[in-house]
Every structure is written in structure tokens, then in C-alpha cells.
Coordinates of C-alpha atoms in Angstrom, one line a residue:
G1200 CA 8.5 41.9 2.4
P1201 CA 6.5 38.9 1.0
G1202 CA 9.7 36.8 0.6
Q1203 CA 10.5 37.3 4.3
L1204 CA 7.0 36.2 5.3
Q1205 CA 7.0 33.2 3.0
Q1206 CA 10.4 32.2 4.4
L1207 CA 9.1 32.4 7.9
L1208 CA 6.0 30.4 7.0
V1209 CA 7.6 27.6 5.0
G1210 CA 11.4 27.9 5.3
G1211 CA 13.7 29.1 8.1
A1212 CA 11.4 28.8 11.1
D1213 CA 10.2 25.3 10.1
P1214 CA 6.9 25.7 12.1
P1215 CA 5.0 22.5 13.3
G1216 CA 2.9 20.8 10.7
E1217 CA -0.3 21.7 12.5
V1218 CA 0.4 25.4 12.1
L1219 CA 0.3 25.3 8.3
P1220 CA -2.0 22.4 7.1
H1221 CA -0.6 22.5 3.5
H1222 CA -2.5 19.3 2.6
R1223 CA -5.9 20.4 3.7
Q1224 CA -8.2 21.1 0.7
H1225 CA -11.1 23.4 0.4
H1226 CA -14.2 22.1 2.2
Q1227 CA -12.2 19.1 3.5
G1228 CA -9.9 18.1 6.3
G1229 CA -9.3 15.3 8.7
D1230 CA -11.1 16.9 11.7
H1231 CA -13.9 19.2 10.8
H1232 CA -15.1 19.7 14.3
R1233 CA -12.6 20.6 16.9
H1234 CA -13.4 20.5 20.6
Q1235 CA -12.0 23.7 22.2
T1236 CA -11.1 23.9 25.9
T1237 CA -10.2 26.9 27.9
A1238 CA -6.7 26.6 29.5
G1239 CA -6.2 27.6 33.1
P1240 CA -3.5 30.0 34.3
Q1241 CA -0.9 27.2 34.7
Q1242 CA -1.7 25.7 31.3
A1243 CA -1.5 29.1 29.7
E1244 CA 2.0 29.7 31.2
E1245 CA 3.2 26.3 30.0
D1246 CA 1.9 27.1 26.5
E1247 CA 3.6 30.5 26.6
E1248 CA 6.9 28.8 27.4
E1249 CA 6.6 26.4 24.5
I1250 CA 6.4 29.2 21.9
S1251 CA 9.8 29.5 20.2
P1252 CA 11.4 32.9 19.4
E1253 CA 10.9 32.1 15.7
M1254 CA 7.2 31.6 16.2
K1255 CA 6.8 34.8 18.1
E1256 CA 8.6 36.6 15.3
L1257 CA 6.2 35.0 12.8
G1258 CA 3.2 36.1 14.8
E1259 CA 4.4 39.7 15.1
Y1260 CA 5.2 39.8 11.5
I1261 CA 1.8 38.5 10.4
M1262 CA 0.0 41.0 12.6
N1263 CA 1.9 43.8 10.8
H1264 CA 1.4 42.3 7.3
Q1265 CA -2.2 41.2 7.3
A1266 CA -2.6 41.4 3.5
E1267 CA 0.4 39.3 2.7
A1268 CA -0.6 36.8 5.4
F1269 CA -4.1 36.5 3.9
D1270 CA -2.5 35.8 0.5
L1271 CA -0.4 32.9 1.9
A1272 CA -3.1 31.5 4.1
V1273 CA -4.5 28.1 3.1
E1274 CA -8.1 27.9 1.9
G1275 CA -10.0 25.8 4.4
Y1276 CA -12.4 25.9 7.3
T1277 CA -14.3 24.0 10.0
C1278 CA -18.1 24.1 10.1
Q1279 CA -18.7 24.5 13.8
S1280 CA -22.5 24.6 13.8
E1281 CA -25.6 24.9 11.7
K1282 CA -28.9 26.3 13.0
V1283 CA -32.2 26.4 11.2
E1284 CA -35.2 28.3 12.5
A1285 CA -38.6 27.8 10.7
E1286 CA -41.3 30.2 11.9
L1287 CA -44.8 29.2 10.9
L1288 CA -47.3 32.0 10.3
T1289 CA -51.0 31.8 10.8
D1290 CA -51.7 31.5 7.0
G1291 CA -49.2 28.7 6.5
T1292 CA -46.3 30.8 5.2
V1293 CA -42.9 29.7 6.7
N1294 CA -40.0 32.2 7.3
V1295 CA -36.7 30.2 7.4
T1296 CA -33.4 31.6 8.8
E1297 CA -30.3 29.5 8.5
Y1298 CA -27.2 30.2 10.6
W1299 CA -23.9 28.8 9.3
T1300 CA -20.9 29.2 11.6
Y1301 CA -17.4 28.6 10.4
S1302 CA -14.0 28.8 12.0
C1303 CA -10.6 29.3 10.4
R1304 CA -7.6 28.3 12.4
N1305 CA -3.9 27.7 11.9
F1306 CA -3.6 30.2 9.1
E1307 CA -6.7 29.0 7.3
K1308 CA -8.9 31.4 5.3
M1309 CA -12.4 31.3 3.9
T1310 CA -13.3 33.4 0.9
K1311 CA -16.4 31.8 -0.4
F1312 CA -19.7 30.4 1.1
E1313 CA -21.9 28.2 -1.1
R1314 CA -25.5 27.1 -0.4
T1315 CA -28.0 25.3 -2.6
L1316 CA -31.7 25.6 -2.0
A1317 CA -33.5 22.8 -3.8
K1318 CA -36.7 23.5 -5.7
S1319 CA -39.8 21.3 -5.3
E1320 CA -43.2 20.9 -6.9
D1321 CA -44.6 20.9 -3.3
Y1322 CA -43.4 24.3 -2.2
E1323 CA -42.2 27.6 -3.5
I1324 CA -39.1 29.5 -2.2
S1325 CA -38.9 33.3 -2.5
D1326 CA -37.3 36.4 -1.0
I1327 CA -33.8 34.9 -0.6
R1328 CA -31.3 37.1 1.3
V1329 CA -27.8 36.7 2.8
V1330 CA -26.7 38.5 5.9
M1331 CA -23.5 38.8 7.9
G1332 CA -23.9 40.4 11.3
S1333 CA -26.5 43.1 10.9
E1334 CA -25.6 43.8 7.3
E1335 CA -27.4 42.4 4.3
L1336 CA -25.0 41.5 1.6
E1337 CA -25.1 43.2 -1.8
R1338 CA -26.4 41.0 -4.6
F1339 CA -24.8 40.9 -8.0
N1340 CA -25.9 39.2 -11.2
S1341 CA -22.5 37.6 -11.9
Y1342 CA -19.0 37.1 -10.5
E1343 CA -17.7 39.4 -13.2
E1344 CA -19.8 42.2 -11.7
I1345 CA -18.4 41.4 -8.2
Q1346 CA -14.8 41.5 -9.6
A1347 CA -15.4 44.9 -11.2
A1348 CA -16.9 46.3 -8.0
T1349 CA -14.1 44.9 -5.9
E1350 CA -11.4 46.4 -8.2
S1351 CA -13.2 49.8 -8.1
E1352 CA -13.0 49.7 -4.3
G1353 CA -9.2 49.1 -4.5
E1354 CA -9.5 45.6 -3.0
K1355 CA -8.0 42.4 -4.1
Y1356 CA -10.6 40.0 -2.6
P1357 CA -14.4 40.5 -2.8
E1358 CA -16.1 40.9 0.6
R1359 CA -19.8 40.8 1.6
K1360 CA -21.1 40.3 -1.9
Y1361 CA -23.0 37.4 -3.4
T1362 CA -24.7 36.0 -6.5
L1363 CA -27.9 34.1 -6.7
D1364 CA -28.4 31.9 -9.7
E1365 CA -31.7 30.2 -10.4
T1366 CA -31.7 26.9 -12.3
D1367 CA -34.5 24.4 -13.2
T1368 CA -33.9 22.5 -9.9
S1369 CA -32.4 24.9 -7.4
Y1370 CA -31.2 28.3 -6.3
E1371 CA -27.4 28.6 -6.1
I1372 CA -26.0 31.1 -3.6
N1373 CA -22.3 32.1 -3.8
A1374 CA -21.3 34.6 -1.2
Y1375 CA -17.8 36.1 -1.0
L1376 CA -16.1 37.1 2.2
K1377 CA -12.7 37.5 3.9
N1378 CA -12.4 35.3 7.0
W1379 CA -9.0 34.5 8.3
N1380 CA -8.0 32.9 11.6
A1381 CA -11.4 33.8 13.0
T1382 CA -15.0 32.6 13.4
T1383 CA -17.8 34.0 11.3
T1384 CA -21.6 33.4 10.9
I1385 CA -23.5 33.7 7.7
K1386 CA -27.3 33.8 7.7
V1387 CA -29.5 32.8 4.8
L1388 CA -33.1 33.9 5.0
Y1389 CA -36.0 32.9 2.7
T1390 CA -39.7 32.4 2.6
V1391 CA -41.4 29.1 1.9
K1392 CA -45.0 28.7 0.7
G1393 CA -46.6 25.2 0.4
A1394 CA -44.5 23.4 3.0
V1395 CA -47.4 23.5 5.5
Q1396 CA -50.4 21.3 4.9
F1397 CA -53.7 21.8 6.5
H1398 CA -55.6 18.5 6.7
N1399 CA -59.2 18.3 8.0
D1400 CA -58.0 17.2 11.4
I1401 CA -54.4 18.5 11.9
M1402 CA -51.7 20.8 10.6
E1403 CA -48.6 19.1 9.3
F1404 CA -45.1 20.6 8.6
N1405 CA -42.6 18.2 7.1
W1406 CA -39.3 19.8 6.3
E1407 CA -35.7 19.0 5.5
L1408 CA -33.6 21.2 7.7
I1409 CA -30.5 20.4 5.7
G1410 CA -30.1 18.0 2.8
E1411 CA -27.6 15.5 1.5
D1412 CA -25.9 18.2 -0.6
I1413 CA -23.8 19.6 2.4
P1414 CA -20.3 18.2 1.6
Y1415 CA -18.7 18.7 5.0
E1416 CA -19.3 17.6 8.6
A1417 CA -20.8 19.9 11.3
G1418 CA -20.1 19.8 15.0
L1419 CA -23.7 20.6 15.9
L1420 CA -27.0 21.1 14.1
T1421 CA -29.9 22.9 15.9
G1422 CA -33.3 23.2 14.5
Y1423 CA -36.3 25.1 15.8
V1424 CA -39.9 25.1 14.6
I1425 CA -41.8 28.1 15.9
L1426 CA -45.5 27.9 16.0
P1427 CA -48.2 30.6 16.5
Y1428 CA -49.1 31.2 20.1
G1429 CA -52.0 29.3 21.8
A1430 CA -51.4 25.6 21.8
Q1431 CA -50.8 23.3 24.8
R1432 CA -47.6 21.4 24.8
D1433 CA -49.4 18.0 24.6
E1434 CA -51.2 19.2 21.5
V1435 CA -48.0 19.3 19.5
K1436 CA -46.1 16.3 18.2
A1437 CA -42.7 16.0 16.4
W1438 CA -40.5 13.3 14.9
T1439 CA -37.2 13.0 13.1
Y1440 CA -35.5 10.2 11.2
D1441 CA -32.1 8.4 10.8
Q1442 CA -30.2 10.4 13.5
E1443 CA -27.8 8.9 16.0
D1444 CA -26.8 11.4 18.7
Y1445 CA -29.9 13.7 18.9
E1446 CA -32.5 15.2 21.2
L1447 CA -35.9 16.2 20.0
V1448 CA -37.9 18.2 22.6
I1449 CA -41.3 19.8 22.4
E1450 CA -40.3 22.7 24.7
S1451 CA -43.8 24.3 24.7
G1452 CA -46.9 24.7 22.6
E1453 CA -45.0 27.3 20.5
L1454 CA -41.5 25.7 20.2
V1455 CA -40.1 22.4 19.0
G1456 CA -36.3 22.0 19.3
L1457 CA -34.0 19.4 17.7
T1458 CA -30.3 19.1 18.3
V1459 CA -28.0 16.6 16.4
N1460 CA -24.4 16.2 17.4
E1461 CA -21.6 15.4 14.9
V1462 CA -23.6 15.6 11.7
P1463 CA -21.8 13.6 9.0
A1464 CA -21.2 15.1 5.5
N1465 CA -23.9 14.5 3.0
H1466 CA -26.4 13.6 5.7
A1467 CA -30.0 15.0 5.6
V1468 CA -31.8 16.1 8.8
D1469 CA -35.6 16.1 8.6
I1470 CA -38.3 17.2 11.1
R1471 CA -42.1 16.5 11.0
V1472 CA -44.4 18.5 13.3
T1473 CA -48.1 18.4 13.8
A1474 CA -50.2 21.0 15.7
P1475 CA -53.9 21.9 16.1
L1476 CA -55.7 23.8 13.3
Y1477 CA -57.0 26.5 15.5
L1478 CA -53.5 28.1 15.6
F1479 CA -53.9 28.9 11.9
P1480 CA -57.1 31.0 11.5
D1481 CA -55.8 32.5 8.2
A1482 CA -55.0 29.2 6.6
A1483 CA -54.7 29.6 2.9
D1484 CA -57.0 27.4 0.8
A1485 CA -54.1 26.5 -1.4
Y1486 CA -52.6 24.5 1.5
K1487 CA -55.7 22.6 2.5
T1488 CA -55.8 18.9 1.5
G1489 CA -59.5 18.3 2.3
Q1490 CA -58.5 14.9 3.9
D1491 CA -58.3 13.4 7.4
A1492 CA -54.6 12.6 8.0
Y1493 CA -53.8 12.6 11.7
M1494 CA -54.3 8.9 12.4
Q1495 CA -52.4 8.0 9.3
I1496 CA -49.5 10.2 10.4
L1497 CA -49.5 8.6 13.9
Q1498 CA -49.4 5.1 12.3
E1499 CA -46.5 6.1 9.9
E1500 CA -44.5 7.4 12.9
N1501 CA -45.5 4.4 15.1
D1502 CA -46.7 6.8 17.7
P1503 CA -48.5 5.3 20.7
D1504 CA -51.4 7.7 20.3
Q1505 CA -52.5 5.7 17.2
D1506 CA -54.0 3.2 19.6
P1507 CA -57.4 4.5 20.8
A1508 CA -57.0 2.6 24.1
Y1509 CA -53.7 4.3 24.8
T1510 CA -55.2 7.7 24.1
A1511 CA -58.1 7.0 26.4
R1512 CA -55.7 5.9 29.2
E1513 CA -53.7 9.1 28.8
A1514 CA -56.8 11.2 28.9
R1515 CA -57.9 9.5 32.1
K1516 CA -54.4 10.2 33.6
D1517 CA -54.7 13.8 32.7
Q1518 CA -58.1 14.0 34.3
I1519 CA -56.9 12.4 37.5
I1520 CA -53.9 14.8 37.7
R1521 CA -56.2 17.8 37.1
I1522 CA -58.5 16.6 39.9
A1523 CA -55.7 15.5 42.3
A1524 CA -53.6 18.6 42.1
P1525 CA -56.0 20.9 43.8
V1526 CA -56.8 18.3 46.4
V1527 CA -53.0 17.9 47.2
L1528 CA -52.6 21.6 47.5
I1529 CA -55.6 22.0 49.8
G1530 CA -54.5 19.0 51.9
G1531 CA -51.0 20.3 52.1
A1532 CA -52.1 23.7 53.2
A1533 CA -54.4 22.2 55.9
L1534 CA -51.5 20.0 57.2
I1535 CA -49.2 23.1 57.5
L1536 CA -51.9 24.9 59.4
I1537 CA -52.5 22.0 61.8
V1538 CA -48.7 21.6 62.5
S1539 CA -48.4 25.4 63.0
R1540 CA -51.2 25.4 65.6
I1541 CA -49.8 22.4 67.5
R1542 CA -46.4 24.2 67.7
R1543 CA -48.0 27.3 69.1
K1544 CA -49.9 25.3 71.8
K1545 CA -46.6 23.6 72.9
K1546 CA -44.9 27.0 73.2
A1547 CA -47.8 28.3 75.3

């Protein structure tokens, strides 16, 4: 029964300290991002030999007593990765999808996910949803309602249910789940209006992918800004700030990608993207500034294109490349034809 399981966990078997991290607190821990490696056959055999009979008995017992094991598991988790996709529509609306991936190991469990979406005078957030897998979680007005629904289902812990509380400054998401010794991904979806600005000469999207309110480290953050189809790669620009180990790539005229490794706790990650106005034929008047801003943005970002002389040089380079490429192709084809004819003559 429960006493036997507890004795195995904390008493008779005396398992190693790393198996039961009793001192790890919720949302905390010494190593939030663990690098996993795949053991080869020889390593797997060595690991198998090191497992004591007591530990094997513990594992078998836990598999047969999942509910009791979940009760005794320690609340704690590792944030493996955060991914944010921001898709810009032709009218300036932005559809945001956040992917939060957590792992629980060494008898850890995760029963609650918290996310705060800050309000702003500059933009409006709406249509907030929470999804796990392909299932949209059920929303309740209070935790008391969630408790009542959980009890009516004959369950002890609420699962796949959430509350959304609106305050003067934010939207507070509290989602309840049952994750134990496994990895799970939680998606938060919402719509943003007002984050895109249409200047007279350029579109600007300046967005905070994650803010300083995230209280734990993440092994990896990936951000994508998805633009409407039609732009050339060199017509899109992007910048980020105050990141150490990162890579920012304009992958195409439709996609800007940002990766940041080992994101510290309480550390914001921002991205700023500009793109041509013709991508947004349905631009809402409410998002139009009526001002020229592109040169000022380039100056703020210390971009080399702020220098007209640099821009002219780059334009000349592009023109030379466009002219030279067909010449090179024609010349190469002619050379291959000449060599081929010479070889045929030698054989004859």
C-alpha cells in the first residue's frame, strides 16, 4: 500500500539523492536545462548492471501504483524550450502561438502551468486559448469550478482545465494538468491588434516574444515572424537586443527566425522586423502612423543601410550580379561545348 511505496522511496531502499530531489522547489532547481545524450549498447548494458534490486523493485511497484506515485512525486519541472510564432496577416492583425515544453524527471510532477499576457495601450489581445496536443482545454471561471468538475469526474487532480482572469494590467492563465516523469507541450494562442505599424515608407513589427516575468530558465527559445507572401529576402530586415548566444536569420521574404540558447530567468527577448508595405494591401487605417520612419529605424538599429552611399554601393553590386550571372552561365555552356567537340575530334 502507500506505506510500502513511501518506505521504498524514502526509507529502506535509500535511493540516490538525484532520484528524489526533495529540496527542489516549484519553478526552481539547480539545473533547469539538462543536456540529454543517447547511450550506445555498451553504455546501456553498463547502466543496466548498475541498477540495484531495490531500485528495480521500486520501479516495478511505481508502474503498478501510478496514483500513489503521483501523490508522492515532487512538484518541479524543467523548461526545455519555448517557441513563439507570430503570423502577420495582410490587414496588420497578428496571430500568436506560443509552445511551452516542460519535462519532469526523477519523480517530478507538474500540475499547473502559469502564463501572464501583459496588456498595453499600444495593442489589444483577444481570443486567448490553451491547447494540449490537438485538444483545446476547457475554460472555467474559477478554481472552485474546476475542483467541482474534477470531483464529479471522480478524479483527485484537475486535468486539461484552465482559468483566465483579466486584471487592469494583464491576462492571467492558470492551466491544470497531470504530467509525471514525462515531457509535455502546452500551447497558448491569441490574436493581437495594434502591434503592427504601417508608416508611409515601411511596415514595422516590434514585439516582445517573452517578457521579464518568466521566472525560470529555458534551454532554448525559438521565435518566428511569418510574413505575407511576396517579398524578396533583401526587402526584409530584423533585429534583436541584449542576447548573448543567439542567431537571427532572415530565411526568406516570408520568414524571420530567431534562436536564443540558454535563456536566463526573468530575461526578455524582443524582435523588430520591417517589410515592404505592398505585402499588406488590407492595412487597417487604425494602424497607419502617417509618418516616414524607415530611415529613423535604420539609424536606431545602426544598420549600414542608413548610409545612402552604402545603399548605392549595394545596389550596384546587385546590378553587377544580375548582369554577370547570365554571362557566366552562357560562357560556361560555351566552354563545355568546345571541350566536348575537341574530345570527339581526338577520338576520331
